[in-house]
GROMACS .gro file of C-alpha atoms in nm:
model
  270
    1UNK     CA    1  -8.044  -1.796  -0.915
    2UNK     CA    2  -8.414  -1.801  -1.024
    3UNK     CA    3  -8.580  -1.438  -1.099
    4UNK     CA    4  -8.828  -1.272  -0.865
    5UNK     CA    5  -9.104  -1.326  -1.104
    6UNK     CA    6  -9.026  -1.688  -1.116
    7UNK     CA    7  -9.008  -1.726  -0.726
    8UNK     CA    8  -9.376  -1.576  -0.701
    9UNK     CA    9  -9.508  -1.811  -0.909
   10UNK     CA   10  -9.372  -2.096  -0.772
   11UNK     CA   11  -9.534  -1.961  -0.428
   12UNK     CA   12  -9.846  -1.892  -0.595
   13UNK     CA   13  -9.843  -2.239  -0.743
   14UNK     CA   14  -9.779  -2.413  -0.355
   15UNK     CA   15  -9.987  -2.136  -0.219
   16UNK     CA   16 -10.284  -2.293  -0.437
   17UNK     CA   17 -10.187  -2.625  -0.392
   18UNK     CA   18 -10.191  -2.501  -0.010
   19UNK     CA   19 -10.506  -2.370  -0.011
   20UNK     CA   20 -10.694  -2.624  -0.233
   21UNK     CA   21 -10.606  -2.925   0.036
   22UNK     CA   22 -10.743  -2.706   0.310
   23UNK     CA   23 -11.078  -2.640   0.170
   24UNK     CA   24 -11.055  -3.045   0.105
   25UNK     CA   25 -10.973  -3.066   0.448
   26UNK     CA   26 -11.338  -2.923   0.517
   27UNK     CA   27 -11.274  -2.807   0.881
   28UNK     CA   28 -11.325  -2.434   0.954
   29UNK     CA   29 -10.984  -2.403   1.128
   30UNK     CA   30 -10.694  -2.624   1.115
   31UNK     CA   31 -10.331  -2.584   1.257
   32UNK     CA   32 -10.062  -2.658   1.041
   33UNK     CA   33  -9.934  -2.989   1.208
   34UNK     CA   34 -10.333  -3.141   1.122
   35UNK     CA   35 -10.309  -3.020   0.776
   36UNK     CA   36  -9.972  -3.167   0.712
   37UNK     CA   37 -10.134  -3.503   0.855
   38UNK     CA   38 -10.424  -3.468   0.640
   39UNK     CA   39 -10.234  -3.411   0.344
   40UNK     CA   40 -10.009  -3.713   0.409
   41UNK     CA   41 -10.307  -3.935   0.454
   42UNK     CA   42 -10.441  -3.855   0.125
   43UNK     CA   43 -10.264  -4.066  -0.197
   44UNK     CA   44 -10.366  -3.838  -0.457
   45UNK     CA   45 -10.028  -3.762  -0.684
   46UNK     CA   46 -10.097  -3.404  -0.673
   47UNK     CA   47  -9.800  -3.214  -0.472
   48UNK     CA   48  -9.664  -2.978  -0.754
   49UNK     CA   49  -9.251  -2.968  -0.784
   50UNK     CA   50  -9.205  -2.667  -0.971
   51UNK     CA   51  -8.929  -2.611  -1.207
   52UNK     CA   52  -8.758  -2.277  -1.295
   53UNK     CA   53  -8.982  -2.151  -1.587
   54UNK     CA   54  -9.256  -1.935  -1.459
   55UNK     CA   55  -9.569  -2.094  -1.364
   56UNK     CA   56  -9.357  -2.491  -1.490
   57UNK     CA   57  -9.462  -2.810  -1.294
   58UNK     CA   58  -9.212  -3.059  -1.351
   59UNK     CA   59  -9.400  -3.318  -1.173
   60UNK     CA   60  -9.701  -3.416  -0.958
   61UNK     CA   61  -9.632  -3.640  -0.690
   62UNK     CA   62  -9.873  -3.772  -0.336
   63UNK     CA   63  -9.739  -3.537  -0.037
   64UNK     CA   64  -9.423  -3.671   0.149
   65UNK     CA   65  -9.320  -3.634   0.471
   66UNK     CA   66  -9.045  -3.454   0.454
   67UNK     CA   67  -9.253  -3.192   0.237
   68UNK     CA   68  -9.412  -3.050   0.553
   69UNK     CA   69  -9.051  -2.873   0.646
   70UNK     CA   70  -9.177  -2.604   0.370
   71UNK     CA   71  -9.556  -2.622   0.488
   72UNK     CA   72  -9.506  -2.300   0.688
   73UNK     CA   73  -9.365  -2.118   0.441
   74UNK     CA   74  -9.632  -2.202   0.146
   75UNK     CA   75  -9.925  -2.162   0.444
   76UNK     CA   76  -9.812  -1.781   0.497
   77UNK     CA   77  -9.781  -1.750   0.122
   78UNK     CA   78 -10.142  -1.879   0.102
   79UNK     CA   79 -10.262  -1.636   0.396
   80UNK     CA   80 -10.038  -1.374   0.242
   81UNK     CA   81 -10.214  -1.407  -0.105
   82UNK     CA   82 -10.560  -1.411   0.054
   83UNK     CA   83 -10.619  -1.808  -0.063
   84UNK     CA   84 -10.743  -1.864   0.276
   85UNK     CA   85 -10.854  -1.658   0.603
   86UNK     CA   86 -10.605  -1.467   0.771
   87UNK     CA   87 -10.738  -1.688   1.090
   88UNK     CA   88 -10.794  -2.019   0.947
   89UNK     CA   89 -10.469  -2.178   1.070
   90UNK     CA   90 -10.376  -2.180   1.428
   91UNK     CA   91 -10.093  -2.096   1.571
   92UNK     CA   92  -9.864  -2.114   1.885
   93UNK     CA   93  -9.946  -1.890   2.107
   94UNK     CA   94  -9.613  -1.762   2.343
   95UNK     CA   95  -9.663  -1.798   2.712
   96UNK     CA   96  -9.902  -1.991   2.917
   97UNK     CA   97 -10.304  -1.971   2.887
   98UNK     CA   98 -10.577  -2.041   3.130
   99UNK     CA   99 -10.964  -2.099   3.009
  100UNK     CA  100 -11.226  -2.092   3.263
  101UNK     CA  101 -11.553  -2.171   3.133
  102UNK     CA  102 -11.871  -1.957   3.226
  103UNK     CA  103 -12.030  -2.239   3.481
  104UNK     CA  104 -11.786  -2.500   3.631
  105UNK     CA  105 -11.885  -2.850   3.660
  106UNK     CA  106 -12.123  -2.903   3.963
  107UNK     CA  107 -12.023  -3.231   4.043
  108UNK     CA  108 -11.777  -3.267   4.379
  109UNK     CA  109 -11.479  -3.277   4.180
  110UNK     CA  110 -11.270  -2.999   4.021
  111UNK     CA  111 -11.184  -3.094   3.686
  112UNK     CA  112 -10.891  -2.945   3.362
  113UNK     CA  113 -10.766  -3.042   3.086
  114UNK     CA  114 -10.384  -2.934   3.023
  115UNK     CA  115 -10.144  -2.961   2.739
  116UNK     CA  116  -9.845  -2.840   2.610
  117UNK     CA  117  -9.936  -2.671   2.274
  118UNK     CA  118 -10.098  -2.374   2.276
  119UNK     CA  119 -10.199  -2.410   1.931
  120UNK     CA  120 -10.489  -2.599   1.962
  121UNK     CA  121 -10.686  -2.438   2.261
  122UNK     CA  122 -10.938  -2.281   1.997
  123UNK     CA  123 -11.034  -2.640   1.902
  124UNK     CA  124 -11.175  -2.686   2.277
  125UNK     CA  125 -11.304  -2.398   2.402
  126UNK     CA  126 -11.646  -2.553   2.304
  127UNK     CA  127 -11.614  -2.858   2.476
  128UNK     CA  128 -11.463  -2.728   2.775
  129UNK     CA  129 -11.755  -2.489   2.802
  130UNK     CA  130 -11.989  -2.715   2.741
  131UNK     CA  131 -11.789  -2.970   3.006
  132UNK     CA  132 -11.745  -2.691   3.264
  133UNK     CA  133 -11.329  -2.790   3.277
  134UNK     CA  134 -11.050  -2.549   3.278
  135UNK     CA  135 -10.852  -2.530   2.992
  136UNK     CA  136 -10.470  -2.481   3.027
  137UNK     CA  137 -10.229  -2.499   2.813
  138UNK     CA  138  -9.844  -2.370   2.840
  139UNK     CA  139  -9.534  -2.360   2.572
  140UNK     CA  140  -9.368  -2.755   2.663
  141UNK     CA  141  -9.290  -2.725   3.054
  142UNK     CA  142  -9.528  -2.547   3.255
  143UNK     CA  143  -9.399  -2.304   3.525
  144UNK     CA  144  -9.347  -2.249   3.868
  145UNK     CA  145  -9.594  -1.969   3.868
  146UNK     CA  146  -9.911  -2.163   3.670
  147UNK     CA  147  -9.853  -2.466   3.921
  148UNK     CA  148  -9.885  -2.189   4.190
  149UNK     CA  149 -10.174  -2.081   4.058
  150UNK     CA  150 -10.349  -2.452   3.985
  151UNK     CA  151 -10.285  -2.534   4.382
  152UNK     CA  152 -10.493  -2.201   4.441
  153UNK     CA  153 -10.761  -2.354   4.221
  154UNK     CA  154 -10.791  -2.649   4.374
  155UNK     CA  155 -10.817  -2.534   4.750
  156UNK     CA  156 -11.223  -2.561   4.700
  157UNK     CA  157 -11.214  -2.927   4.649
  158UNK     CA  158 -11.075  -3.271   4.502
  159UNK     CA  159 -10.929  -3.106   4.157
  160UNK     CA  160 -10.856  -3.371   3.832
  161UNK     CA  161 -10.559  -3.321   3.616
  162UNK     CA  162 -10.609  -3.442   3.244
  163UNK     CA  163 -10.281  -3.386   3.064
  164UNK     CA  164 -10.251  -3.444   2.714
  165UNK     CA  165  -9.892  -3.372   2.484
  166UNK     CA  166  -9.737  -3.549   2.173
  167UNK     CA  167  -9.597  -3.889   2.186
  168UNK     CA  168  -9.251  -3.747   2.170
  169UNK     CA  169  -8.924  -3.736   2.304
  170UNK     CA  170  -8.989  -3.411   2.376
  171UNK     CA  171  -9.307  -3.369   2.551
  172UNK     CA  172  -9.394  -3.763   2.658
  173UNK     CA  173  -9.312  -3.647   2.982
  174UNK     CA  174  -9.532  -3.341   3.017
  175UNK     CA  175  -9.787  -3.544   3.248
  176UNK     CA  176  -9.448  -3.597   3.487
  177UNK     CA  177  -9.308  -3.264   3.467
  178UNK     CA  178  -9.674  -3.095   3.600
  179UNK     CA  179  -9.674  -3.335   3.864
  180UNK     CA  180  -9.286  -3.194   3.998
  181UNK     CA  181  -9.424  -2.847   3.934
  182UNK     CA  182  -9.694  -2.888   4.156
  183UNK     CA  183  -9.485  -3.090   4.431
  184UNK     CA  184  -9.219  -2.807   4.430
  185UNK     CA  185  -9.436  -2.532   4.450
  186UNK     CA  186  -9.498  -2.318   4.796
  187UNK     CA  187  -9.802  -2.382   4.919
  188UNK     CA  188  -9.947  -2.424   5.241
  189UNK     CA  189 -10.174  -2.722   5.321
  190UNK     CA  190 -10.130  -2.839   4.958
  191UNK     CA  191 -10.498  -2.948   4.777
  192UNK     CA  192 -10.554  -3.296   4.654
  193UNK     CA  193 -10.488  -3.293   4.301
  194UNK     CA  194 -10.467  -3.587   4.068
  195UNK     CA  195 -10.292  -3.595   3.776
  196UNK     CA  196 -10.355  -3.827   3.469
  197UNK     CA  197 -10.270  -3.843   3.136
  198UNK     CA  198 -10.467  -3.931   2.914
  199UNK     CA  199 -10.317  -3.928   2.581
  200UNK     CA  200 -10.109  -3.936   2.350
  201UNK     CA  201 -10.049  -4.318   2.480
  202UNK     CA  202  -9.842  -4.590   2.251
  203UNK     CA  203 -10.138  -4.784   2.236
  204UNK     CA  204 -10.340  -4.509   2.131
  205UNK     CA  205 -10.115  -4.434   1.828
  206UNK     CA  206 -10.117  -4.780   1.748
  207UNK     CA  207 -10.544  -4.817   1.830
  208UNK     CA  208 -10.575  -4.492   1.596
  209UNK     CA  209 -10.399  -4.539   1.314
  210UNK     CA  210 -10.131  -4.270   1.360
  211UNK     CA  211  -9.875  -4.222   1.092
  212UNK     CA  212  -9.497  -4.144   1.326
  213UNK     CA  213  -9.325  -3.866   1.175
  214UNK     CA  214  -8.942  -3.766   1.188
  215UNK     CA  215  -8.897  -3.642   1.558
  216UNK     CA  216  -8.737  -3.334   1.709
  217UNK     CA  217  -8.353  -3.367   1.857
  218UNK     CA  218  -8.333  -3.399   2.244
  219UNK     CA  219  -8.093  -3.432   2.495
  220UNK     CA  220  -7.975  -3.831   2.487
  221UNK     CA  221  -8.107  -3.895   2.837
  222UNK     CA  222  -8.463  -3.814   2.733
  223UNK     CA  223  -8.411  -3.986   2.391
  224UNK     CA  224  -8.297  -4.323   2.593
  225UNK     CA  225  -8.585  -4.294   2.805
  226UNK     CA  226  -8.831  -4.255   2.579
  227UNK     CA  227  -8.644  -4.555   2.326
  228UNK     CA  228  -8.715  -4.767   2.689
  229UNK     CA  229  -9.082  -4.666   2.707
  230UNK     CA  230  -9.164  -4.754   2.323
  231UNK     CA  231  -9.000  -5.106   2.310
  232UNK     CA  232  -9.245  -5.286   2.456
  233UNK     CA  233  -9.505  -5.127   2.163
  234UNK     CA  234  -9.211  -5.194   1.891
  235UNK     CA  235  -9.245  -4.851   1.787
  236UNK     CA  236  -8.953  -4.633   1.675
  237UNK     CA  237  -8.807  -4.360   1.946
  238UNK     CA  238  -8.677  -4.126   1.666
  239UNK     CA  239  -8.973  -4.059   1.516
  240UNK     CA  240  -9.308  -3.920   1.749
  241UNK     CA  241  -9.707  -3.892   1.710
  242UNK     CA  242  -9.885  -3.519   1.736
  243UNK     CA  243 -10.232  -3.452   1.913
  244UNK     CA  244 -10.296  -3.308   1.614
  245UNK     CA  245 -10.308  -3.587   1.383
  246UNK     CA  246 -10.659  -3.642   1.601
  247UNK     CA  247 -10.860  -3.445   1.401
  248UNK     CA  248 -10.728  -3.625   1.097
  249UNK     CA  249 -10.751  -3.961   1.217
  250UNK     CA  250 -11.009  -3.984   1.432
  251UNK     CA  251 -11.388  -3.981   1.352
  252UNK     CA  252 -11.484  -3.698   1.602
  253UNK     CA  253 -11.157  -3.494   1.580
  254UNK     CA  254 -10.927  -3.393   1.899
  255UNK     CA  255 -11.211  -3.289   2.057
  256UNK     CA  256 -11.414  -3.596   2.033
  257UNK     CA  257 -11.097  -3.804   2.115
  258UNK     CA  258 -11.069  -3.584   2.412
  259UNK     CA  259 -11.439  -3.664   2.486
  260UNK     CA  260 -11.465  -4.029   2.484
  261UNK     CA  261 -11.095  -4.041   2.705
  262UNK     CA  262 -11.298  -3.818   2.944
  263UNK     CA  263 -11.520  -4.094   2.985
  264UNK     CA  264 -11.334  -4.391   2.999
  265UNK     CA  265 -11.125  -4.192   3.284
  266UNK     CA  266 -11.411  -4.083   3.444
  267UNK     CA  267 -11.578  -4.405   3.426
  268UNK     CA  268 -11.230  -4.595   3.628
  269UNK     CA  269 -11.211  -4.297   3.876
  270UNK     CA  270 -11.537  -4.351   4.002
   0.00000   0.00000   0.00000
């Protein structure tokens, strides 16, 4: 059993470590998922494994996948410590949120943007301002109650769905799910809403450059499913792809992936 005095400076050691990759990072605020991606895209062999002498590093090695299971723990270390804002990393926020910009869109068309990770609404609250798009975002499955409260949205005209989730066992269905929600929910003279998702897409992951990562365990009808809808893409069902490797991999962030999928929607719609 290693002494107290040991322990906090092996967490001041990762908490450094921690804190040095998010300043090399060089993005105001980051959520922990993009900063494990960014550190796993870098190939520098500096990931400290501390030993049990006080302040000891038995080895530097490049970052690992299976090193981000302990990212949480050195990240609050690092906010703990004061090695990086108390607000710089983003986190999940419990229940379901709703964004309405200042000024809607003007065109005849309603348009949002949903996902299903609350973490990284801060990263497009400028873009859905500037965009005039809802923002909504809810904890996996959204509920009876926001679908409710979408339909009463949309009673002013035409309203486009853009969903967005991981490419995961987990959450690959998200887009589906909404569109059950919104079927099941009582409402007279239902709206015309169209959902579409536009990302995170096999051919996207592939397109992008996406590293797949160890997945999260699901029940084994979901995990055959989803095995079914990567084959064709020869890309492994156990492992999945986050929305927020985007602002690691590509050149404009999630925001300007969000952007430029916007578009190419937009573009086919009309």
């Amino acid at each position: 059993m290693t002494e107290p005095f040991v322990d906090s400076e092996v967490d001041r050691t990762k908490a450094k470590w921690v804190a040095d990759t998010f300043k090399e990072f060089g993005k105001p605020r980051a959520t922990a998922r993009s900063l494990f991606y960014f550190a796993l895209s870098r190939t520098e062999p500096d990931y400290p494994i501390c030993g049990g002498f006080v302040g000891e590093i038995r080895i530097l090695r490049p970052y690992h996948e299976c090193d981000g299971l302990k990212l949480p723990k050195w990240l609050n270390k690092t906010k703990t410590l004061g090695y990086v804002p108390a607000d710089a990393i983003l986190e999940e926020v419990p229940g379901e949120n709703i964004f309405i910009p200042a000024v809607e869109n003007k065109s005849t068309t309603r348009m949002e943007i949903w996902l299903n990770k609350t973490s990284l609404d801060p990263l497009l609250y400028l873009l859905c301002e500037r965009l005039g798009m809802t923002l909504v975002s809810v904890n996996h499955r959204p509920s009876k109650e926001i679908a409710e409260a979408l339909l009463q949205r949309a009673k002013v005209k035409t309203t486009f769905i853009f969903c967005l989730s991981d490419l995961s066992a987990e959450d690959f269905l998200f887009c589906e799910d909404l569109a059950k929600s919104v079927s099941l929910a009582s409402f007279r003279d239902k709206p015309d809403i169209q959902i579409i998702n536009i990302g995170l897409t096999p051919q996207q992951v592939i397109a992008q450059g996406i590293p797949m990562v160890p997945g999260k365990k699901t029940e084994k009808w979901l995990r055959e499913r989803f095995k079914k809808y990567l084959k064709p893409f020869h890309l492994d069902h156990k492992r999945m792809a986050e929305l927020d490797a985007l602002e690691v991999y590509h050149p404009n962030g999630l925001s300007g992936f969000i952007e430029k999928a916007l578009s190419d929607t937009i573009m086919e719609i009309e």
